[in-house]
mmCIF file of C-alpha atoms in Angstrom:
data_model
loop_
_atom_site.group_PDB
_atom_site.id
_atom_site.type_symbol
_atom_site.label_atom_id
_atom_site.label_comp_id
_atom_site.label_asym_id
_atom_site.label_seq_id
_atom_site.Cartn_x
_atom_site.Cartn_y
_atom_site.Cartn_z
ATOM 1 C CA MET A 12 -7.196 16.802 -12.040
ATOM 2 C CA SER A 13 -4.339 17.907 -10.490
ATOM 3 C CA PHE A 14 -4.201 14.162 -9.418
ATOM 4 C CA LEU A 15 -3.856 13.356 -13.168
ATOM 5 C CA GLN A 16 -1.185 15.768 -13.797
ATOM 6 C CA ASN A 17 1.134 15.165 -10.877
ATOM 7 C CA TYR A 18 0.576 11.166 -11.582
ATOM 8 C CA ALA A 19 -0.055 10.319 -14.885
ATOM 9 C CA TYR A 20 2.569 7.347 -14.522
ATOM 10 C CA TYR A 21 0.749 5.803 -11.899
ATOM 11 C CA THR A 22 -2.633 6.415 -13.118
ATOM 12 C CA GLY A 23 -0.821 4.763 -16.447
ATOM 13 C CA ALA A 24 0.619 1.973 -14.228
ATOM 14 C CA PHE A 25 -2.096 1.242 -12.071
ATOM 15 C CA GLY A 26 -4.494 1.588 -15.374
ATOM 16 C CA LEU A 27 -2.850 -1.369 -16.736
ATOM 17 C CA ILE A 28 -2.821 -3.757 -13.347
ATOM 18 C CA LEU A 29 -6.266 -3.116 -13.379
ATOM 19 C CA ILE A 30 -6.668 -3.784 -17.138
ATOM 20 C CA GLY A 31 -4.349 -7.375 -16.561
ATOM 21 C CA LEU A 32 -6.726 -7.948 -13.155
ATOM 22 C CA PHE A 33 -9.940 -7.432 -15.055
ATOM 23 C CA ILE A 34 -9.002 -9.739 -18.014
ATOM 24 C CA MET A 35 -7.814 -12.435 -15.472
ATOM 25 C CA MET A 36 -11.167 -12.286 -13.541
ATOM 26 C CA THR A 37 -13.352 -12.308 -16.713
ATOM 27 C CA LYS A 38 -12.137 -14.112 -19.260
ATOM 28 C CA ARG A 39 -12.196 -17.985 -19.963
ATOM 29 C CA ASN A 40 -9.819 -19.123 -22.535
ATOM 30 C CA TYR A 41 -6.172 -19.480 -21.093
ATOM 31 C CA ILE A 42 -4.433 -17.806 -23.342
ATOM 32 C CA LYS A 43 -6.171 -14.809 -22.553
ATOM 33 C CA ILE A 44 -6.070 -14.985 -19.308
ATOM 34 C CA ILE A 45 -2.086 -15.385 -19.806
ATOM 35 C CA ILE A 46 -2.155 -11.939 -21.629
ATOM 36 C CA GLY A 47 -3.735 -10.339 -18.966
ATOM 37 C CA LEU A 48 -0.787 -11.381 -16.728
ATOM 38 C CA SER A 49 1.896 -10.156 -19.014
ATOM 39 C CA ILE A 50 -0.313 -6.869 -19.002
ATOM 40 C CA LEU A 51 -0.768 -7.017 -15.174
ATOM 41 C CA GLU A 52 3.236 -7.503 -14.785
ATOM 42 C CA THR A 53 3.952 -4.545 -17.271
ATOM 43 C CA GLY A 54 1.488 -2.349 -14.882
ATOM 44 C CA VAL A 55 3.461 -3.187 -12.007
ATOM 45 C CA ASN A 56 7.069 -2.844 -13.891
ATOM 46 C CA LEU A 57 6.328 0.578 -14.890
ATOM 47 C CA PHE A 58 4.630 1.343 -11.156
ATOM 48 C CA LEU A 59 8.169 0.782 -9.809
ATOM 49 C CA ILE A 60 10.077 2.589 -12.368
ATOM 50 C CA ALA A 61 7.691 5.854 -11.675
ATOM 51 C CA VAL A 62 8.696 5.111 -7.949
ATOM 52 C CA GLY A 63 11.691 5.496 -8.390
ATOM 53 C CA TYR A 64 12.017 8.430 -10.691
ATOM 54 C CA ILE A 65 13.177 11.957 -9.512
ATOM 55 C CA SER A 66 12.353 14.859 -10.876
ATOM 56 C CA GLY A 67 14.507 16.253 -13.447
ATOM 57 C CA GLY A 68 17.239 13.132 -12.821
ATOM 58 C CA THR A 69 19.421 11.715 -15.238
ATOM 59 C CA ALA A 70 19.387 7.807 -16.187
ATOM 60 C CA PRO A 71 22.145 6.431 -13.256
ATOM 61 C CA ILE A 72 24.944 6.203 -15.681
ATOM 62 C CA PHE A 73 28.247 7.877 -15.162
ATOM 63 C CA SER A 74 28.543 7.876 -18.997
ATOM 64 C CA ARG A 75 29.371 12.046 -19.536
ATOM 65 C CA SER A 76 31.418 14.295 -16.973
ATOM 66 C CA GLY A 77 28.374 16.341 -16.251
ATOM 67 C CA ILE A 78 26.638 14.323 -14.864
ATOM 68 C CA THR A 79 26.575 14.418 -10.807
ATOM 69 C CA ALA A 80 24.983 11.191 -8.443
ATOM 70 C CA GLU A 81 22.460 14.080 -7.129
ATOM 71 C CA LYS A 82 21.083 14.630 -10.164
ATOM 72 C CA MET A 83 20.553 10.829 -10.668
ATOM 73 C CA VAL A 84 17.053 8.643 -10.629
ATOM 74 C CA ASP A 85 16.738 6.158 -7.777
ATOM 75 C CA PRO A 86 18.891 2.854 -9.174
ATOM 76 C CA VAL A 87 17.211 -0.083 -7.115
ATOM 77 C CA PRO A 88 13.631 -0.035 -8.697
ATOM 78 C CA GLN A 89 15.388 -0.594 -11.839
ATOM 79 C CA ALA A 90 17.403 -3.269 -10.687
ATOM 80 C CA LEU A 91 14.868 -4.878 -8.924
ATOM 81 C CA VAL A 92 12.410 -4.491 -12.384
ATOM 82 C CA LEU A 93 15.109 -6.012 -14.184
ATOM 83 C CA THR A 94 14.643 -9.138 -12.087
ATOM 84 C CA ALA A 95 11.222 -8.910 -11.785
ATOM 85 C CA ILE A 96 11.347 -8.793 -16.180
ATOM 86 C CA VAL A 97 13.194 -12.061 -16.238
ATOM 87 C CA ILE A 98 11.286 -13.757 -13.729
ATOM 88 C CA GLY A 99 7.911 -12.767 -15.924
ATOM 89 C CA VAL A 100 9.462 -14.221 -19.133
ATOM 90 C CA ALA A 101 10.176 -17.848 -17.083
ATOM 91 C CA VAL A 102 6.674 -17.668 -15.395
ATOM 92 C CA LEU A 103 5.303 -16.923 -19.516
ATOM 93 C CA GLY A 104 6.762 -19.658 -20.505
ATOM 94 C CA MET A 105 6.388 -22.298 -18.270
ATOM 95 C CA ALA A 106 2.082 -20.835 -18.254
ATOM 96 C CA LEU A 107 2.619 -21.696 -22.398
ATOM 97 C CA ALA A 108 4.497 -24.552 -21.755
ATOM 98 C CA LEU A 109 1.057 -25.735 -19.906
ATOM 99 C CA ALA A 110 -1.342 -24.116 -22.197
ATOM 100 C CA ILE A 111 0.683 -26.773 -25.178
ATOM 101 C CA ARG A 112 -0.442 -29.328 -22.387
ATOM 102 C CA LEU A 113 -3.877 -28.673 -21.980
ATOM 103 C CA HIS A 114 -4.539 -28.264 -25.271
ATOM 104 C CA LYS A 115 -3.088 -31.145 -26.562
ATOM 105 C CA HIS A 116 -4.620 -33.135 -23.851
ATOM 106 C CA PHE A 117 -8.443 -31.419 -23.852
ATOM 107 C CA GLY A 118 -8.631 -29.938 -27.228
ATOM 108 C CA THR A 119 -9.663 -26.790 -25.941
ATOM 109 C CA LEU A 120 -8.078 -24.049 -23.719
ATOM 110 C CA ASN A 121 -11.445 -22.775 -22.623
ATOM 111 C CA LEU A 122 -11.101 -23.415 -18.780
ATOM 112 C CA LEU A 123 -15.172 -23.850 -17.977
ATOM 113 C CA GLU A 124 -15.179 -26.686 -20.596
ATOM 114 C CA ILE A 125 -11.810 -27.933 -19.065
ATOM 115 C CA ARG A 126 -13.120 -28.342 -15.778
ATOM 116 C CA GLU A 127 -16.397 -30.045 -17.214
ATOM 117 C CA GLN A 128 -14.218 -33.059 -18.124
ATOM 118 C CA ARG A 129 -12.679 -35.448 -16.065
ATOM 119 C CA TRP A 130 -8.848 -36.546 -16.096
ATOM 120 C CA MET B 19 -23.174 -10.432 -13.559
ATOM 121 C CA LYS B 20 -19.550 -11.624 -13.273
ATOM 122 C CA LYS B 21 -18.264 -8.638 -15.165
ATOM 123 C CA GLY B 22 -20.435 -6.257 -12.846
ATOM 124 C CA VAL B 23 -18.584 -7.932 -9.426
ATOM 125 C CA SER B 24 -15.214 -8.008 -10.915
ATOM 126 C CA ILE B 25 -15.782 -4.148 -12.295
ATOM 127 C CA ILE B 26 -17.042 -3.498 -8.518
ATOM 128 C CA LEU B 27 -13.867 -5.069 -6.747
ATOM 129 C CA LEU B 28 -11.314 -3.346 -9.158
ATOM 130 C CA LEU B 29 -13.235 -0.302 -8.237
ATOM 131 C CA ILE B 30 -12.892 -0.660 -4.243
ATOM 132 C CA LEU B 31 -9.126 -1.737 -5.488
ATOM 133 C CA LEU B 32 -8.710 1.566 -7.179
ATOM 134 C CA TRP B 33 -9.716 3.699 -4.374
ATOM 135 C CA GLY B 34 -7.530 1.832 -1.739
ATOM 136 C CA VAL B 35 -4.904 2.743 -4.381
ATOM 137 C CA VAL B 36 -5.476 6.326 -4.989
ATOM 138 C CA ALA B 37 -5.908 6.561 -0.845
ATOM 139 C CA ALA B 38 -2.635 5.238 -0.632
ATOM 140 C CA LEU B 39 -0.844 7.453 -3.362
ATOM 141 C CA SER B 40 -2.099 10.748 -2.973
ATOM 142 C CA GLU B 41 0.033 10.720 -0.024
ATOM 143 C CA MET B 42 3.493 9.745 -1.957
ATOM 144 C CA PRO B 43 4.805 12.355 -4.013
ATOM 145 C CA PHE B 44 5.782 11.776 -7.424
ATOM 146 C CA GLY B 45 9.493 12.746 -8.236
ATOM 147 C CA LYS B 46 11.086 12.642 -4.671
ATOM 148 C CA ALA B 47 14.194 10.711 -3.865
ATOM 149 C CA LYS B 48 12.435 7.868 -1.136
ATOM 150 C CA LEU B 49 15.386 5.435 -0.233
ATOM 151 C CA GLU B 50 18.755 6.832 1.516
ATOM 152 C CA VAL B 51 20.329 3.313 0.168
ATOM 153 C CA ALA B 52 19.734 4.757 -3.523
ATOM 154 C CA GLY B 53 21.584 7.761 -2.205
ATOM 155 C CA HIS B 54 24.601 5.826 -1.226
ATOM 156 C CA TYR B 55 24.226 3.591 -3.760
ATOM 157 C CA THR B 56 24.991 6.301 -6.259
ATOM 158 C CA ASP B 57 27.634 8.626 -4.365
ATOM 159 C CA TYR B 58 29.598 5.833 -3.322
ATOM 160 C CA GLY B 59 28.946 3.059 -6.077
ATOM 161 C CA LYS B 60 31.211 4.238 -8.262
ATOM 162 C CA GLU B 61 34.079 4.113 -6.337
ATOM 163 C CA ASP B 62 32.935 0.740 -4.511
ATOM 164 C CA THR B 63 32.502 -1.330 -7.573
ATOM 165 C CA GLY B 64 34.097 0.706 -10.505
ATOM 166 C CA ALA B 65 31.362 0.559 -12.812
ATOM 167 C CA ALA B 66 30.024 3.891 -14.858
ATOM 168 C CA ASN B 67 26.474 1.869 -14.868
ATOM 169 C CA ILE B 68 25.404 2.517 -11.169
ATOM 170 C CA VAL B 69 22.328 -0.380 -12.122
ATOM 171 C CA THR B 70 24.988 -2.687 -12.915
ATOM 172 C CA SER B 71 26.884 -2.102 -9.768
ATOM 173 C CA VAL B 72 23.614 -2.736 -7.981
ATOM 174 C CA VAL B 73 22.768 -5.907 -9.985
ATOM 175 C CA LEU B 74 26.096 -7.272 -9.768
ATOM 176 C CA GLY B 75 28.061 -5.764 -7.090
ATOM 177 C CA TYR B 76 25.669 -5.060 -4.216
ATOM 178 C CA ARG B 77 22.885 -7.764 -5.096
ATOM 179 C CA GLY B 78 25.514 -10.288 -7.073
ATOM 180 C CA PHE B 79 23.797 -12.911 -4.883
ATOM 181 C CA ASP B 80 20.469 -12.061 -5.594
ATOM 182 C CA THR B 81 21.401 -12.256 -9.490
ATOM 183 C CA LEU B 82 22.637 -16.068 -9.151
ATOM 184 C CA GLY B 83 18.701 -16.772 -7.719
ATOM 185 C CA GLU B 84 17.423 -15.047 -10.953
ATOM 186 C CA VAL B 85 19.825 -17.053 -13.197
ATOM 187 C CA THR B 86 18.782 -19.974 -11.715
ATOM 188 C CA VAL B 87 14.973 -19.211 -11.701
ATOM 189 C CA LEU B 88 15.406 -18.613 -15.373
ATOM 190 C CA PHE B 89 17.066 -22.386 -15.529
ATOM 191 C CA LEU B 90 14.783 -23.543 -13.617
ATOM 192 C CA ALA B 91 12.029 -22.337 -16.080
ATOM 193 C CA CYS B 92 14.032 -23.884 -18.857
ATOM 194 C CA ILE B 93 14.437 -27.073 -17.443
ATOM 195 C CA GLY B 94 10.665 -26.715 -16.191
ATOM 196 C CA LEU B 95 9.214 -26.429 -19.836
ATOM 197 C CA ALA B 96 11.365 -29.275 -21.596
ATOM 198 C CA VAL B 97 10.298 -31.221 -18.935
ATOM 199 C CA VAL B 98 6.755 -30.783 -18.827
ATOM 200 C CA LEU B 99 6.428 -30.876 -22.820
ATOM 201 C CA SER B 100 9.182 -33.763 -23.213
ATOM 202 C CA THR B 101 6.328 -36.258 -22.529
ATOM 203 C CA LEU B 102 4.188 -35.188 -25.107
ATOM 204 C CA LYS B 103 3.984 -37.906 -28.362
ATOM 205 C CA LYS B 104 5.253 -36.348 -31.478
ATOM 206 C CA GLN B 105 2.312 -35.397 -33.894
ATOM 207 C CA GLY B 106 3.847 -33.781 -37.146
ATOM 208 C CA CYS B 107 0.834 -31.607 -38.587
ATOM 209 C CA GLY B 108 3.389 -29.914 -41.092
ATOM 210 C CA ALA B 109 1.819 -27.160 -43.180
ATOM 211 C CA ARG B 110 4.262 -24.675 -42.307
ATOM 212 C CA GLN B 111 4.125 -21.833 -44.809
ATOM 213 C CA THR B 112 7.536 -21.180 -46.842
ATOM 214 C CA PRO B 113 9.272 -17.930 -45.820
ATOM 215 C CA SER B 114 8.950 -14.830 -48.236
ATOM 216 C CA LEU B 115 11.968 -13.776 -50.089
ATOM 217 C CA ILE B 116 12.261 -10.826 -48.039
ATOM 218 C CA LEU B 117 12.300 -12.678 -44.961
ATOM 219 C CA ASN B 118 14.703 -14.907 -45.870
ATOM 220 C CA THR B 119 17.202 -12.352 -47.135
ATOM 221 C CA GLY B 120 16.554 -10.064 -44.507
ATOM 222 C CA PHE B 121 17.139 -12.564 -42.359
ATOM 223 C CA ARG B 122 20.938 -13.467 -44.028
ATOM 224 C CA PHE B 123 21.717 -9.763 -43.766
ATOM 225 C CA LEU B 124 20.373 -9.374 -40.154
ATOM 226 C CA PHE B 125 21.310 -12.494 -37.947
ATOM 227 C CA PRO B 126 25.416 -11.547 -37.862
ATOM 228 C CA LEU B 127 24.143 -7.954 -37.091
ATOM 229 C CA ILE B 128 21.814 -9.189 -34.239
ATOM 230 C CA LEU B 129 24.353 -11.131 -32.498
ATOM 231 C CA LEU B 130 27.284 -8.813 -32.885
ATOM 232 C CA PHE B 131 24.529 -6.257 -31.067
ATOM 233 C CA GLY B 132 23.535 -8.670 -28.495
ATOM 234 C CA THR B 133 27.377 -9.405 -27.705
ATOM 235 C CA TYR B 134 28.141 -5.495 -27.634
ATOM 236 C CA VAL B 135 25.444 -4.784 -25.049
ATOM 237 C CA PHE B 136 26.155 -7.636 -22.471
ATOM 238 C CA MET B 137 29.727 -6.517 -23.528
ATOM 239 C CA HIS B 138 29.039 -2.834 -22.599
ATOM 240 C CA GLY B 139 26.738 -4.111 -19.561
ATOM 241 C CA HIS B 140 29.078 -1.633 -17.398
ATOM 242 C CA LEU B 141 28.936 1.038 -19.073
ATOM 243 C CA SER B 142 26.107 2.049 -21.033
ATOM 244 C CA PRO B 143 22.453 0.687 -20.515
ATOM 245 C CA GLY B 144 21.876 -2.978 -21.102
ATOM 246 C CA GLY B 145 24.004 -6.099 -19.503
ATOM 247 C CA GLY B 146 23.527 -9.985 -20.092
ATOM 248 C CA PHE B 147 20.136 -10.319 -19.417
ATOM 249 C CA GLN B 148 19.112 -7.562 -22.329
ATOM 250 C CA GLY B 149 22.429 -8.930 -24.814
ATOM 251 C CA GLY B 150 20.703 -12.611 -24.056
ATOM 252 C CA ALA B 151 17.441 -11.357 -24.718
ATOM 253 C CA VAL B 152 18.679 -9.497 -27.891
ATOM 254 C CA ILE B 153 20.730 -12.996 -29.295
ATOM 255 C CA ALA B 154 17.646 -14.937 -28.676
ATOM 256 C CA SER B 155 15.339 -12.267 -30.803
ATOM 257 C CA GLY B 156 17.770 -13.393 -33.716
ATOM 258 C CA PHE B 157 17.301 -17.337 -33.040
ATOM 259 C CA VAL B 158 13.809 -16.572 -33.299
ATOM 260 C CA LEU B 159 14.054 -14.945 -36.896
ATOM 261 C CA MET B 160 15.936 -17.728 -37.772
ATOM 262 C CA TYR B 161 12.944 -20.053 -36.916
ATOM 263 C CA LEU B 162 10.899 -17.640 -38.785
ATOM 264 C CA SER B 163 12.501 -17.834 -41.561
ATOM 265 C CA VAL B 164 14.586 -21.035 -42.674
ATOM 266 C CA PRO B 165 12.699 -22.829 -45.105
ATOM 267 C CA LYS B 166 13.537 -26.077 -43.952
ATOM 268 C CA ILE B 167 13.598 -25.872 -40.012
ATOM 269 C CA LYS B 168 17.037 -25.898 -38.686
ATOM 270 C CA ARG B 169 17.357 -27.257 -34.969
ATOM 271 C CA LEU B 170 19.255 -25.497 -32.613
ATOM 272 C CA ASN B 171 22.362 -28.030 -31.694
ATOM 273 C CA HIS B 172 21.186 -28.774 -28.345
ATOM 274 C CA PHE B 173 25.195 -30.007 -27.454
ATOM 275 C CA VAL B 174 25.965 -26.873 -27.884
ATOM 276 C CA SER B 175 23.435 -24.692 -26.419
ATOM 277 C CA THR B 176 23.884 -27.085 -23.281
ATOM 278 C CA LEU B 177 27.522 -26.312 -23.091
ATOM 279 C CA PHE B 178 27.275 -22.290 -23.244
ATOM 280 C CA GLU B 179 24.478 -22.526 -20.648
ATOM 281 C CA SER B 180 26.595 -24.945 -18.032
ATOM 282 C CA VAL B 181 29.927 -22.974 -18.750
ATOM 283 C CA GLY B 182 27.836 -19.680 -17.977
ATOM 284 C CA GLY B 183 26.453 -20.559 -14.886
ATOM 285 C CA LEU B 184 29.716 -22.016 -13.824
ATOM 286 C CA ILE B 185 31.885 -19.306 -14.433
ATOM 287 C CA PHE B 186 29.243 -17.290 -12.666
ATOM 288 C CA LEU B 187 29.895 -19.641 -9.610
ATOM 289 C CA VAL B 188 33.366 -20.532 -9.547
ATOM 290 C CA ILE B 189 34.143 -16.714 -9.666
ATOM 291 C CA GLY B 190 31.660 -15.828 -6.888
ATOM 292 C CA LEU B 191 33.987 -18.929 -4.929
ATOM 293 C CA ILE B 192 37.125 -17.105 -5.566
ATOM 294 C CA GLY B 193 36.109 -14.422 -4.499
ATOM 295 C CA LEU B 194 34.757 -15.945 -1.374
ATOM 296 C CA LYS B 195 38.448 -17.337 -0.532
ATOM 297 C CA LEU B 196 40.411 -14.412 -1.545
ATOM 298 C CA GLY B 197 39.937 -11.020 0.223
ATOM 299 C CA SER B 198 37.130 -9.853 2.368
ATOM 300 C CA GLN B 199 35.123 -13.246 2.632
ATOM 301 C CA TYR B 200 31.622 -12.589 1.071
ATOM 302 C CA PHE B 201 30.412 -14.584 -2.012
ATOM 303 C CA LEU B 202 31.088 -12.300 -5.330
ATOM 304 C CA ASN B 203 33.729 -10.296 -3.717
ATOM 305 C CA ASN B 204 35.274 -7.907 -6.129
ATOM 306 C CA PHE B 205 38.607 -9.180 -6.458
ATOM 307 C CA LEU B 206 39.956 -7.904 -9.450
ATOM 308 C CA PRO B 207 41.124 -4.470 -10.148
ATOM 309 C CA ASN B 208 39.051 -1.845 -10.642
ATOM 310 C CA GLY B 209 41.207 -0.482 -13.351
ATOM 311 C CA GLU B 210 40.489 2.909 -15.384
ATOM 312 C CA PHE B 211 36.957 4.132 -14.812
ATOM 313 C CA ASN B 212 34.381 4.277 -17.600
ATOM 314 C CA THR B 213 36.930 2.036 -19.880
ATOM 315 C CA LEU B 214 35.943 -1.176 -21.158
ATOM 316 C CA LEU B 215 38.296 -2.970 -19.348
ATOM 317 C CA SER B 216 37.367 -2.008 -15.732
ATOM 318 C CA ALA B 217 34.866 -2.746 -12.895
ATOM 319 C CA GLY B 218 36.737 -6.118 -11.858
ATOM 320 C CA ILE B 219 34.906 -9.244 -12.217
ATOM 321 C CA ILE B 220 31.513 -7.537 -13.178
ATOM 322 C CA PRO B 221 32.109 -7.538 -17.342
ATOM 323 C CA VAL B 222 33.190 -11.316 -16.916
ATOM 324 C CA ILE B 223 30.413 -12.055 -15.185
ATOM 325 C CA TYR B 224 27.934 -10.214 -17.127
ATOM 326 C CA ILE B 225 30.037 -12.211 -20.430
ATOM 327 C CA ALA B 226 28.858 -15.394 -18.623
ATOM 328 C CA ILE B 227 25.519 -14.250 -17.719
ATOM 329 C CA GLY B 228 25.088 -12.869 -21.728
ATOM 330 C CA PHE B 229 26.159 -16.477 -22.953
ATOM 331 C CA LYS B 230 23.665 -17.990 -20.560
ATOM 332 C CA VAL B 231 20.662 -16.051 -20.719
ATOM 333 C CA GLY B 232 20.921 -16.272 -24.900
ATOM 334 C CA SER B 233 21.512 -20.034 -24.916
ATOM 335 C CA GLU B 234 18.341 -20.728 -22.443
ATOM 336 C CA LEU B 235 16.155 -18.211 -24.156
ATOM 337 C CA SER B 236 16.746 -19.991 -27.564
ATOM 338 C CA LYS B 237 16.298 -22.799 -26.136
ATOM 339 C CA ILE B 238 12.915 -22.060 -24.529
ATOM 340 C CA ILE B 239 11.769 -21.173 -28.170
ATOM 341 C CA ASP B 240 13.143 -24.429 -29.780
ATOM 342 C CA VAL B 241 11.290 -26.305 -27.082
ATOM 343 C CA LEU B 242 8.204 -24.263 -27.624
ATOM 344 C CA LEU B 243 8.346 -24.430 -31.621
ATOM 345 C CA GLU B 244 9.105 -28.506 -31.679
ATOM 346 C CA GLU B 245 5.951 -29.079 -29.708
ATOM 347 C CA SER B 246 3.458 -26.552 -32.007
ATOM 348 C CA GLU B 247 4.440 -28.561 -35.332
#
């Protein structure tokens, strides 16, 4: 129980990661697999941000005069997650383009049916 | 059967994760480099937002790679979808009056907000990528709400995209030539801390990235929508 209290963010992040992996492993619809990938990616981003959190810390911005460098959370994971989100959008766009191609070519998005058909 | 196997695999993964994470304290400082960034980022780059100073100051070259990945995704998407035969299947639902009126009211405000977000990237949360995404969301609203579909002007969007990328590269190369000889060297004066005209090259690059990302994301949506009709 104390694990859940101390590690609520890690629990949520890995919950999302496991849900995403489960969807990607069991579903056979291409769109659903893409949704699973997105959920997985959200979980990874949440985990990285949670790693950088420092108890009682503020956002790493010197927007007011009272903010000192000691009270800030770690800016490095936030910068990395910014990159990861952009790469995620790129991957998502490519996956959706392939989905459109597959649907135009085979008339279905079920991967089992697609595998049975030959090119 | 398959679900059972995947649940067992995921439980094994979960056990490993719990075993590893229980050693890792939550809410403690872990990286020494983060301490350096928060202590000296203000003097080194002049940006009030330390995340921005990491993204464009300390790791600017990395951001150039990131912009390139987005550019490649945009090109790849257009290439994958370009060889398809166009088959019009029309039947587009006409948007409601609320959506249409709301679009006319909101569209300039969304563009203005996106511009604000990327111009103040060094002062407040946000930056070029976020502002670009806000601008692209305005174009999504345009595609949803205009009855007779209006296409993005491809010449203008390509122009913004190329000029944005070129400004980033040229500023980086000027920094390489001047001063202490490294790519994306901050050669402009830092200015007064926490004002709009501060942090040297960072706002300039973020404005370029904002235009680039905004036009790229709008183009991705445009290409995807064109194929789905």
